[in-house]
CSV table of C-alpha atoms and ligand atoms in Angstrom, one decimal:
chain,number,residue,atom,x,y,z
A,3,MET,CA,-38.1,15.8,5.6
A,4,GLY,CA,-41.6,14.2,5.6
A,5,ARG,CA,-43.3,12.2,3.0
A,6,GLU,CA,-41.4,13.4,-0.1
A,7,GLY,CA,-38.1,12.1,1.3
A,8,ILE,CA,-39.5,8.8,2.2
A,9,ASP,CA,-40.9,8.3,-1.3
A,10,VAL,CA,-37.4,8.7,-2.7
A,11,ILE,CA,-36.1,6.1,-0.3
A,12,ASP,CA,-38.8,3.6,-1.2
A,13,MET,CA,-37.6,3.8,-4.8
A,14,ARG,CA,-34.1,2.7,-3.8
A,15,LYS,CA,-33.1,-0.6,-5.4
A,16,PRO,CA,-29.8,-2.0,-4.4
A,17,ILE,CA,-27.4,-2.6,-7.3
A,18,PRO,CA,-24.3,-4.8,-7.3
A,19,ILE,CA,-21.1,-3.2,-6.2
A,20,SER,CA,-19.4,-3.7,-9.5
A,21,GLU,CA,-22.3,-2.0,-11.3
A,22,ALA,CA,-22.2,0.9,-8.9
A,23,ILE,CA,-18.4,1.2,-9.5
A,24,GLY,CA,-19.0,1.0,-13.3
A,25,ARG,CA,-21.5,3.8,-13.3
A,26,LEU,CA,-19.2,5.9,-11.2
A,27,MET,CA,-16.1,5.4,-13.2
A,28,ALA,CA,-18.0,6.2,-16.4
A,29,HIS,CA,-18.8,9.6,-15.0
A,30,VAL,CA,-15.5,10.7,-13.4
A,31,PRO,CA,-14.4,14.1,-14.6
A,32,ALA,CA,-10.8,14.6,-15.6
A,33,SER,CA,-8.5,16.7,-13.5
A,34,ARG,CA,-6.1,19.2,-15.1
A,35,VAL,CA,-2.4,18.8,-15.4
A,36,GLU,CA,0.2,20.9,-13.6
A,37,THR,CA,3.9,21.0,-12.9
A,38,ALA,CA,5.4,19.7,-9.7
A,39,ALA,CA,9.0,20.2,-8.5
A,40,LEU,CA,10.9,17.0,-8.0
A,41,ALA,CA,10.9,17.5,-4.2
A,42,ASP,CA,7.0,17.8,-4.3
A,43,SER,CA,6.4,14.9,-6.7
A,44,PHE,CA,6.1,12.1,-4.2
A,45,GLY,CA,2.5,10.7,-4.1
A,46,ARG,CA,1.4,12.6,-7.2
A,47,VAL,CA,-0.1,10.9,-10.3
A,48,LEU,CA,2.2,11.2,-13.3
A,49,ALA,CA,0.7,13.0,-16.3
A,50,GLU,CA,3.7,12.3,-18.5
A,51,PRO,CA,5.9,9.2,-19.0
A,52,VAL,CA,9.3,9.2,-17.4
A,53,VAL,CA,11.6,8.7,-20.3
A,54,ALA,CA,15.3,7.8,-19.7
A,55,ARG,CA,17.3,10.8,-20.9
A,56,ASP,CA,20.6,8.9,-20.7
A,57,ASP,CA,21.9,5.4,-20.5
A,58,MET,CA,21.9,4.2,-16.9
A,59,PRO,CA,24.6,3.7,-15.9
A,60,PRO,CA,26.0,6.3,-18.3
A,61,PHE,CA,29.4,4.6,-18.6
A,62,HIS,CA,30.9,1.2,-17.9
A,63,ARG,CA,31.8,1.3,-14.3
A,64,ALA,CA,33.4,-0.8,-11.5
A,65,ALA,CA,30.8,-2.8,-9.6
A,66,TYR,CA,33.3,-3.4,-6.8
A,67,ASP,CA,36.4,-1.9,-5.2
A,68,GLY,CA,39.4,-3.5,-6.8
A,69,TYR,CA,41.7,-3.2,-9.8
A,70,ALA,CA,40.7,-2.5,-13.4
A,71,ILE,CA,42.5,-4.8,-15.8
A,72,ARG,CA,42.4,-6.2,-19.4
A,73,SER,CA,40.7,-9.7,-19.0
A,74,GLU,CA,42.9,-11.1,-21.8
A,75,ASP,CA,46.0,-10.6,-19.5
A,76,THR,CA,44.6,-13.1,-17.0
A,77,ALA,CA,44.9,-16.1,-19.4
A,78,PRO,CA,48.2,-17.4,-18.0
A,79,ALA,CA,47.7,-18.9,-14.5
A,80,GLY,CA,49.0,-16.6,-11.7
A,81,ALA,CA,49.3,-13.6,-14.0
A,82,VAL,CA,50.9,-10.6,-12.2
A,83,PHE,CA,49.7,-6.9,-12.7
A,84,ARG,CA,51.5,-3.7,-12.0
A,85,VAL,CA,49.4,-0.9,-10.5
A,86,VAL,CA,49.9,2.2,-12.6
A,87,GLY,CA,47.2,4.5,-11.1
A,88,ARG,CA,44.3,5.0,-8.9
A,89,ILE,CA,40.8,6.5,-9.5
A,90,GLY,CA,37.9,7.1,-7.2
A,91,ALA,CA,34.2,7.4,-8.0
A,92,GLY,CA,33.8,10.6,-10.0
A,93,ASP,CA,37.4,10.5,-11.4
A,94,VAL,CA,38.4,9.5,-14.9
A,95,PHE,CA,41.7,7.7,-15.7
A,96,ALA,CA,43.6,9.8,-18.2
A,97,GLY,CA,45.7,7.2,-20.0
A,98,GLU,CA,45.1,3.9,-21.8
A,99,LEU,CA,45.6,0.7,-19.9
A,100,GLY,CA,48.6,-1.4,-21.3
A,101,PRO,CA,49.3,-5.1,-21.1
A,102,GLY,CA,49.9,-6.3,-17.6
A,103,GLU,CA,48.8,-2.9,-16.1
A,104,ALA,CA,46.1,-2.3,-13.5
A,105,VAL,CA,44.4,0.7,-12.1
A,106,ARG,CA,43.2,0.7,-8.5
A,107,ILE,CA,39.5,1.6,-8.8
A,108,MET,CA,36.6,2.3,-6.5
A,109,THR,CA,33.0,1.2,-6.9
A,110,GLY,CA,31.2,3.4,-9.4
A,111,ALA,CA,34.3,4.8,-11.1
A,112,PRO,CA,34.4,4.6,-14.9
A,113,LEU,CA,36.7,1.8,-16.3
A,114,PRO,CA,39.9,3.2,-17.8
A,115,SER,CA,40.1,3.0,-21.5
A,116,GLY,CA,41.4,-0.4,-22.5
A,117,ALA,CA,40.2,-2.1,-19.3
A,118,ASP,CA,37.3,-4.6,-19.5
A,119,ALA,CA,37.2,-6.3,-16.1
A,120,VAL,CA,37.7,-5.6,-12.4
A,121,VAL,CA,39.6,-7.8,-10.0
A,122,MET,CA,37.9,-7.5,-6.6
A,123,LEU,CA,40.2,-6.5,-3.8
A,124,GLU,CA,39.8,-9.9,-2.2
A,125,GLN,CA,40.6,-11.7,-5.5
A,126,ALA,CA,44.0,-9.9,-5.7
A,127,VAL,CA,47.1,-11.5,-4.0
A,128,GLN,CA,49.4,-8.7,-3.1
A,129,GLU,CA,53.1,-9.0,-4.1
A,130,ALA,CA,55.9,-8.1,-1.7
A,131,ASP,CA,56.8,-4.9,-3.6
A,132,GLY,CA,53.5,-3.3,-2.6
A,133,ARG,CA,52.8,-2.2,-6.2
A,134,SER,CA,51.8,-5.5,-7.9
A,135,PHE,CA,49.4,-8.3,-7.3
A,136,ALA,CA,48.7,-11.7,-8.8
A,137,VAL,CA,45.3,-13.3,-9.8
A,138,ARG,CA,44.6,-17.0,-9.3
A,139,LYS,CA,42.0,-17.3,-12.0
A,140,ALA,CA,41.2,-16.2,-15.5
A,141,PHE,CA,38.7,-13.3,-15.8
A,142,ARG,CA,35.9,-13.0,-18.4
A,143,ALA,CA,35.4,-9.8,-20.3
A,144,TRP,CA,33.2,-7.4,-18.3
A,145,GLU,CA,33.5,-9.4,-15.1
A,146,ASN,CA,32.6,-7.3,-12.1
A,147,VAL,CA,31.7,-4.4,-14.4
A,148,SER,CA,28.3,-2.6,-14.6
A,149,LEU,CA,27.8,-2.1,-18.3
A,150,ARG,CA,26.7,1.2,-19.7
A,151,GLY,CA,22.8,1.1,-20.2
A,152,GLU,CA,22.4,-2.3,-18.5
A,153,ASP,CA,19.9,-0.8,-16.1
A,154,VAL,CA,18.0,1.5,-18.4
A,155,ARG,CA,18.6,2.5,-22.1
A,156,ALA,CA,18.4,6.2,-23.2
A,157,GLY,CA,15.0,6.8,-24.8
A,158,GLU,CA,13.2,4.0,-22.9
A,159,THR,CA,9.9,4.8,-21.2
A,160,VAL,CA,10.6,3.7,-17.6
A,161,VAL,CA,7.4,4.8,-15.9
A,162,GLU,CA,4.0,5.1,-17.6
A,163,PRO,CA,1.7,8.1,-17.1
A,164,GLY,CA,-1.0,7.4,-14.5
A,165,THR,CA,1.5,5.9,-12.1
A,166,VAL,CA,1.6,7.2,-8.5
A,167,VAL,CA,5.1,8.6,-7.8
A,168,SER,CA,6.7,6.3,-5.2
A,169,PRO,CA,10.1,6.8,-3.6
A,170,GLY,CA,11.5,4.6,-6.4
A,171,VAL,CA,9.9,6.8,-9.1
A,172,VAL,CA,11.4,9.9,-7.3
A,173,ALA,CA,14.8,8.2,-7.6
A,174,LEU,CA,14.3,7.6,-11.4
A,175,LEU,CA,13.2,11.2,-11.9
A,176,ALA,CA,16.2,12.5,-10.1
A,177,ALA,CA,18.5,10.1,-11.9
A,178,PHE,CA,17.4,11.4,-15.3
A,179,GLY,CA,17.5,15.1,-14.2
A,180,TYR,CA,13.8,15.8,-14.0
A,181,ALA,CA,13.9,19.0,-11.9
A,182,GLU,CA,10.1,19.0,-12.4
A,183,VAL,CA,7.5,16.7,-13.8
A,184,ARG,CA,3.9,17.0,-15.1
A,185,VAL,CA,1.3,15.6,-12.7
A,186,ALA,CA,-2.4,15.6,-12.3
A,187,ARG,CA,-3.8,18.5,-10.3
A,188,ARG,CA,-5.1,17.1,-7.0
A,189,PRO,CA,-8.8,17.6,-6.5
A,190,LEU,CA,-9.8,19.6,-3.4
A,191,VAL,CA,-12.4,17.7,-1.5
A,192,GLY,CA,-15.0,19.3,0.8
A,193,VAL,CA,-16.0,17.2,3.8
A,194,ILE,CA,-19.3,17.8,5.6
A,195,ALA,CA,-20.5,15.9,8.7
A,196,THR,CA,-24.2,15.9,9.2
A,197,GLY,CA,-26.2,15.0,12.3
A,198,SER,CA,-27.8,16.9,15.2
A,199,GLU,CA,-26.1,14.5,17.6
A,200,LEU,CA,-22.6,15.5,16.5
A,201,VAL,CA,-20.2,17.7,18.3
A,202,GLY,CA,-16.7,18.8,17.3
A,203,ARG,CA,-13.4,17.6,18.9
A,204,HIS,CA,-13.1,20.6,21.1
A,205,GLU,CA,-16.6,20.5,22.5
A,206,PRO,CA,-17.6,18.5,25.6
A,207,LEU,CA,-20.0,15.6,25.2
A,208,ALA,CA,-23.5,16.2,26.4
A,209,PRO,CA,-26.3,13.7,26.8
A,210,GLY,CA,-27.3,12.3,23.5
A,211,LYS,CA,-24.2,13.7,21.7
A,212,ILE,CA,-21.3,12.0,20.1
A,213,ARG,CA,-18.1,13.4,18.6
A,214,ASP,CA,-17.7,13.6,14.9
A,215,SER,CA,-15.1,11.0,14.1
A,216,ASN,CA,-16.1,10.5,10.4
A,217,GLY,CA,-15.0,14.0,9.3
A,218,PRO,CA,-11.4,13.7,10.5
A,219,MET,CA,-11.3,10.0,9.3
A,220,ILE,CA,-12.3,11.0,5.8
A,221,ALA,CA,-9.7,13.7,5.8
A,222,ALA,CA,-7.1,11.1,6.7
A,223,GLN,CA,-8.3,8.7,4.1
A,224,LEU,CA,-7.9,11.5,1.6
A,225,ALA,CA,-4.5,12.3,2.9
A,226,ARG,CA,-3.5,8.7,2.4
A,227,LEU,CA,-4.2,9.3,-1.3
A,228,GLY,CA,-2.3,12.6,-1.3
A,229,ILE,CA,-5.6,14.5,-1.7
A,230,PRO,CA,-6.3,17.7,0.3
A,231,ALA,CA,-9.5,18.0,2.3
A,232,ARG,CA,-11.3,21.1,3.4
A,233,SER,CA,-13.7,20.7,6.3
A,234,TYR,CA,-17.1,22.3,6.1
A,235,GLY,CA,-17.8,21.4,9.7
A,236,ILE,CA,-20.8,19.8,11.2
A,237,VAL,CA,-24.4,20.5,10.1
A,238,ARG,CA,-27.4,19.6,12.2
A,239,ASP,CA,-30.3,17.6,10.7
A,240,ASP,CA,-32.0,20.3,8.8
A,241,PRO,CA,-32.6,20.0,5.0
A,242,ASP,CA,-32.1,23.6,4.2
A,243,LEU,CA,-28.9,24.0,6.3
A,244,CYS,CA,-27.5,20.8,4.7
A,245,LEU,CA,-28.4,22.0,1.2
A,246,ASP,CA,-26.8,25.4,1.8
A,247,ARG,CA,-23.6,23.8,3.1
A,248,VAL,CA,-23.4,21.3,0.2
A,249,ARG,CA,-24.0,24.1,-2.3
A,250,ARG,CA,-21.2,26.2,-0.8
A,251,ALA,CA,-18.8,23.3,-0.6
A,252,LEU,CA,-19.6,22.3,-4.2
A,253,ALA,CA,-18.9,25.9,-5.4
A,254,GLU,CA,-15.5,25.9,-3.7
A,255,THR,CA,-14.2,22.4,-4.3
A,256,ASP,CA,-14.0,19.6,-6.9
A,257,CYS,CA,-15.8,17.0,-4.9
A,258,VAL,CA,-18.0,16.9,-1.8
A,259,ILE,CA,-18.3,14.1,0.6
A,260,THR,CA,-21.0,14.1,3.2
A,261,THR,CA,-21.4,11.6,6.0
A,262,GLY,CA,-24.5,10.9,8.0
A,263,GLY,CA,-28.1,11.4,7.1
A,264,ALA,CA,-27.8,8.5,4.8
A,265,SER,CA,-29.7,5.7,6.5
A,266,VAL,CA,-33.2,4.8,5.7
A,267,GLY,CA,-35.4,7.1,7.9
A,268,ASP,CA,-36.8,10.5,8.1
A,269,PHE,CA,-33.4,12.2,8.3
A,270,ASP,CA,-32.1,11.0,4.9
A,271,TRP,CA,-31.1,14.2,3.1
A,272,LEU,CA,-29.0,13.2,0.2
A,273,PRO,CA,-31.4,12.1,-2.4
A,274,ALA,CA,-33.5,15.2,-1.8
A,275,ILE,CA,-30.5,17.4,-1.8
A,276,CYS,CA,-29.3,15.9,-5.1
A,277,GLU,CA,-32.8,16.5,-6.6
A,278,ARG,CA,-32.8,20.1,-5.4
A,279,LEU,CA,-29.3,20.7,-6.8
A,280,GLY,CA,-30.2,19.1,-10.1
A,281,ALA,CA,-27.3,16.6,-9.6
A,282,ARG,CA,-27.4,13.4,-11.5
A,283,VAL,CA,-27.6,10.5,-9.1
A,284,LEU,CA,-25.5,7.5,-10.3
A,285,PHE,CA,-26.7,5.2,-7.5
A,286,ASN,CA,-28.1,5.5,-4.0
A,287,LYS,CA,-28.3,1.9,-2.8
A,288,VAL,CA,-25.7,-0.8,-3.2
A,289,ALA,CA,-25.9,-4.5,-2.4
A,290,MET,CA,-23.2,-4.5,0.3
A,291,ARG,CA,-22.8,-4.3,4.1
A,292,PRO,CA,-22.0,-2.0,5.5
A,293,GLY,CA,-22.5,1.1,3.4
A,294,SER,CA,-25.6,0.0,1.4
A,295,VAL,CA,-27.0,3.5,1.6
A,296,THR,CA,-24.2,5.2,-0.2
A,297,THR,CA,-25.1,7.8,-2.8
A,298,ALA,CA,-22.9,9.1,-5.7
A,299,ALA,CA,-23.9,11.9,-7.9
A,300,VAL,CA,-22.3,14.3,-10.5
A,301,LEU,CA,-23.0,17.9,-11.1
A,302,ASP,CA,-21.2,20.2,-13.5
A,303,GLY,CA,-18.0,18.2,-13.6
A,304,LYS,CA,-18.0,17.8,-9.8
A,305,MET,CA,-18.6,14.7,-7.7
A,306,LEU,CA,-20.8,14.3,-4.7
A,307,PHE,CA,-20.7,11.3,-2.3
A,308,GLY,CA,-23.2,10.7,0.4
A,309,LEU,CA,-21.7,8.2,2.9
A,310,SER,CA,-23.5,6.7,5.8
A,311,GLY,CA,-22.9,8.1,9.2
A,312,ASN,CA,-22.0,4.7,10.6
A,313,PRO,CA,-18.2,4.9,11.0
A,314,SER,CA,-17.5,1.5,9.4
A,315,ALA,CA,-19.9,2.1,6.5
A,316,CYS,CA,-18.4,5.5,6.0
A,317,TYR,CA,-14.9,4.0,5.9
A,318,VAL,CA,-15.9,1.3,3.5
A,319,GLY,CA,-18.0,3.6,1.3
A,320,PHE,CA,-15.0,5.9,0.9
A,321,GLU,CA,-12.5,3.1,0.0
A,322,ILE,CA,-14.8,1.3,-2.4
A,323,PHE,CA,-16.3,4.3,-4.2
A,324,ALA,CA,-14.7,7.7,-3.4
A,325,ARG,CA,-11.2,6.4,-3.6
A,326,PRO,CA,-11.2,4.9,-7.1
A,327,ALA,CA,-13.3,7.8,-8.4
A,328,LEU,CA,-10.8,10.4,-7.0
A,329,LEU,CA,-7.8,8.5,-8.1
A,330,SER,CA,-9.2,8.0,-11.6
A,331,MET,CA,-10.1,11.7,-11.8
A,332,MET,CA,-6.3,12.2,-11.6
A,333,GLY,CA,-5.7,9.6,-14.3
A,334,CYS,CA,-4.3,7.0,-11.9
A,335,ARG,CA,-4.1,3.6,-13.6
A,336,LYS,CA,-4.5,1.6,-10.4
A,337,PRO,CA,-7.2,3.3,-8.5
A,338,TYR,CA,-8.7,0.4,-6.6
A,339,PRO,CA,-7.4,-0.8,-3.2
A,340,ALA,CA,-4.7,-3.5,-3.4
A,341,TYR,CA,-6.2,-7.1,-3.5
A,342,ALA,CA,-5.0,-10.2,-1.8
A,343,ARG,CA,-6.4,-13.7,-0.9
A,344,ALA,CA,-6.1,-15.2,2.6
A,345,VAL,CA,-7.7,-18.0,4.6
A,346,LEU,CA,-10.2,-17.2,7.4
A,347,ALA,CA,-8.7,-17.6,10.8
A,348,GLY,CA,-12.1,-18.2,12.4
A,349,ASP,CA,-15.7,-19.2,11.6
A,350,TYR,CA,-18.1,-16.5,10.4
A,351,PRO,CA,-21.5,-18.3,10.8
A,352,LYS,CA,-23.5,-15.1,10.2
A,353,ALA,CA,-25.4,-15.5,7.0
A,354,ASN,CA,-25.9,-12.4,5.0
A,355,PRO,CA,-27.7,-11.7,1.7
A,356,PHE,CA,-25.2,-9.0,0.7
A,357,THR,CA,-21.5,-9.0,0.2
A,358,ARG,CA,-20.0,-8.0,3.5
A,359,PHE,CA,-16.8,-6.0,4.1
A,360,VAL,CA,-15.4,-6.9,7.6
A,361,ARG,CA,-12.7,-4.7,9.2
A,362,ALA,CA,-9.9,-7.2,9.6
A,363,VAL,CA,-6.3,-8.0,10.4
A,364,TYR,CA,-4.4,-9.5,7.5
A,365,ARG,CA,-1.0,-11.1,8.3
A,366,HIS,CA,1.2,-14.1,7.5
A,367,ASP,CA,1.0,-16.8,10.1
A,368,GLY,CA,4.3,-18.4,9.0
A,369,HIS,CA,2.6,-20.8,6.6
A,370,ARG,CA,0.2,-18.6,4.6
A,371,PRO,CA,-1.6,-15.3,4.6
A,372,VAL,CA,-4.6,-15.4,7.1
A,373,VAL,CA,-7.3,-12.9,7.8
A,374,ALA,CA,-9.4,-12.4,10.9
A,375,SER,CA,-12.0,-10.0,12.0
A,376,ALA,CA,-10.6,-7.0,13.9
A,377,GLY,CA,-13.2,-7.5,16.6
A,378,PHE,CA,-16.5,-6.0,17.5
A,379,ASP,CA,-17.9,-5.7,14.0
A,380,LYS,CA,-21.2,-3.8,14.1
A,381,SER,CA,-21.4,-1.1,11.5
A,382,ASN,CA,-21.3,1.7,14.1
A,383,ALA,CA,-18.1,0.4,15.6
A,384,VAL,CA,-15.1,2.7,15.7
A,385,GLY,CA,-12.7,0.5,17.7
A,386,SER,CA,-12.3,-2.2,15.1
A,387,LEU,CA,-11.5,0.4,12.5
A,388,ALA,CA,-8.4,1.4,14.4
A,389,ARG,CA,-7.3,-2.2,14.8
A,390,SER,CA,-7.7,-3.2,11.2
A,391,ASN,CA,-5.2,-3.1,8.3
A,392,ALA,CA,-7.6,-4.8,5.8
A,393,LEU,CA,-11.1,-5.4,4.7
A,394,MET,CA,-12.0,-9.0,4.3
A,395,VAL,CA,-14.8,-9.8,1.8
A,396,LEU,CA,-17.5,-12.3,2.6
A,397,PRO,CA,-19.5,-12.7,-0.6
A,398,GLY,CA,-23.3,-12.4,-0.4
A,399,GLY,CA,-25.3,-15.6,0.0
A,400,THR,CA,-27.2,-17.4,2.7
A,401,ARG,CA,-24.4,-19.5,4.1
A,402,GLY,CA,-21.8,-18.6,6.7
A,403,PHE,CA,-18.1,-19.1,6.3
A,404,ARG,CA,-15.9,-21.6,7.9
A,405,LYS,CA,-12.4,-21.2,9.2
A,406,GLY,CA,-9.9,-22.1,6.5
A,407,THR,CA,-12.0,-20.8,3.6
A,408,GLU,CA,-10.1,-18.6,1.2
A,409,VAL,CA,-11.5,-15.2,0.8
A,410,ASP,CA,-10.8,-11.9,-1.0
A,411,VAL,CA,-9.0,-9.2,1.0
A,412,LEU,CA,-8.6,-5.5,0.3
A,413,LEU,CA,-5.6,-3.6,1.6
A,414,PRO,CA,-6.4,0.1,1.4
A,415,GLY,CA,-3.2,1.1,3.0
A,416,ALA,CA,-0.9,-0.6,0.5
A,417,GLU,CA,1.4,1.6,-1.5
A,418,GLU,CA,0.1,0.5,-4.9
A,419,GLY,CA,-3.5,-0.3,-5.8
A,420,GLU,CA,-5.1,-2.4,-8.5
A,421,ALA,CA,-6.0,-1.6,-12.1
A,422,GLU,CA,-9.3,-3.5,-11.8
A,423,TRP,CA,-12.0,-4.2,-9.3
A,424,ARG,CA,-11.5,-7.9,-8.5
A,425,ILE,CA,-13.9,-8.7,-5.8
A,426,ARG,CA,-16.3,-11.6,-6.3
A,427,GLU,CA,-19.7,-10.7,-5.0
A,428,ALA,CA,-21.8,-13.8,-5.0
B,7,LIG,P1,-26.9,8.3,10.0
B,7,LIG,O1,-26.2,7.9,8.7
B,7,LIG,O2,-27.0,9.7,10.1
B,7,LIG,O3,-28.2,7.6,10.1
B,7,LIG,O4,-25.9,7.8,11.2
B,7,LIG,C1,-25.8,6.4,11.5
B,7,LIG,C2,-25.0,6.3,12.8
B,7,LIG,O5,-23.7,6.9,12.7
B,7,LIG,C3,-25.6,7.0,14.0
B,7,LIG,O6,-25.4,6.2,15.1
B,7,LIG,C4,-24.9,8.3,14.1
B,7,LIG,O7,-24.9,8.8,15.4
B,7,LIG,C5,-23.5,7.9,13.7
B,7,LIG,N1,-22.8,9.0,13.1
B,7,LIG,C6,-23.3,9.8,12.1
B,7,LIG,N2,-22.4,10.7,11.8
B,7,LIG,C7,-21.2,10.5,12.4
B,7,LIG,C8,-19.9,11.1,12.5
B,7,LIG,N3,-19.6,12.1,11.7
B,7,LIG,N4,-19.0,10.5,13.3
B,7,LIG,C9,-19.3,9.4,14.1
B,7,LIG,N5,-20.5,8.8,14.1
B,7,LIG,C10,-21.5,9.3,13.3
B,8,LIG,MG1,-28.0,11.0,11.2
């Protein structure tokens, strides 16, 4: 790319991660709303609240198998009840329960009119006639009964818009008869791998070549968020080819993520591509390791991310920037990766000026949550990515970190994320 490109690079000033995120989140375009069938709602971001359409449960019902009775009849010690009927879940008892009467009832069946307690099967002492039983204790009103509306009241907002539909939310939607629900349209994301050294997964390796692992990895990171990816293949290091491919991808998708060609050197396309496209660059250097040469830009309501080709930098850049931007585009209220604290299981003597995200294993050692590096931790390492379930955060500074120090941890694979960016940088 010659002198021009290098001038742009020289101008790069690293900004704090939180500032980069702030700029990004202030420029996120809003995605449209569409309707999803209940069966397709899992993983979508709700665009409407889930409002209880009925009381839940919708009637007083037996919490256990046993006998429905009138609690007042249990006042005399050893009271005896006569079984006058039997109802299963889904049935309704026709009559009104009289004094000393009981109805054999199954879990989930509505209490007969007049009844206000359930004697659990194991609390009933059967009489010899086979049609009566005695109780040994007095029952309180509503004992062993699930009260109408005790779980959720009709009209109550049970889930806020902006929530990602979990299996539990699916259960609520189903319980309240939502056959379909309003959700955010998912952005389509175009993924482009750049680098003359890259070959696809079906091609043999040749001297000097490596396989593109970032493209498929980004597609999987998107899939984890329920976002579809479209691959725009591999482009060799040629500014015009890269520009063409980015332009085509931008025309056909809502967001384009490129990987490679992002390190400081001659083959650093993104800043120049953004300039030629007329895209507004939000940042192109961030005070973090790895992933410091991450670029984010916006153009005509679309987003463009230029992630480093280094696999770990690419992974981290996606989770720290692309993830919250894309989730927030869909109105998600918790777009950031889940946050935890844990103590270091080893020493990290390496001093570093910038906040470092280390691929790590987060677990509970029986006493407390601990976190350890997932191994070989150079930014071009792929192996440690596969072993890690977390990113541990070592704040920037000149000192190293000792075993036992408590640190921030990000858990990108957790079901629910955070509403705020909580990492401390210095
Ligand atoms: P770059 O950002 O182009 O300077 O690439 C930095 C390092 O990441 C180089 O060692 C590249 O070979 C490697 N790399 C670039 N793109 C990919 C990719 N798609 N998959 C795996 N490694 C890559
Ligand atoms: Mg390259």
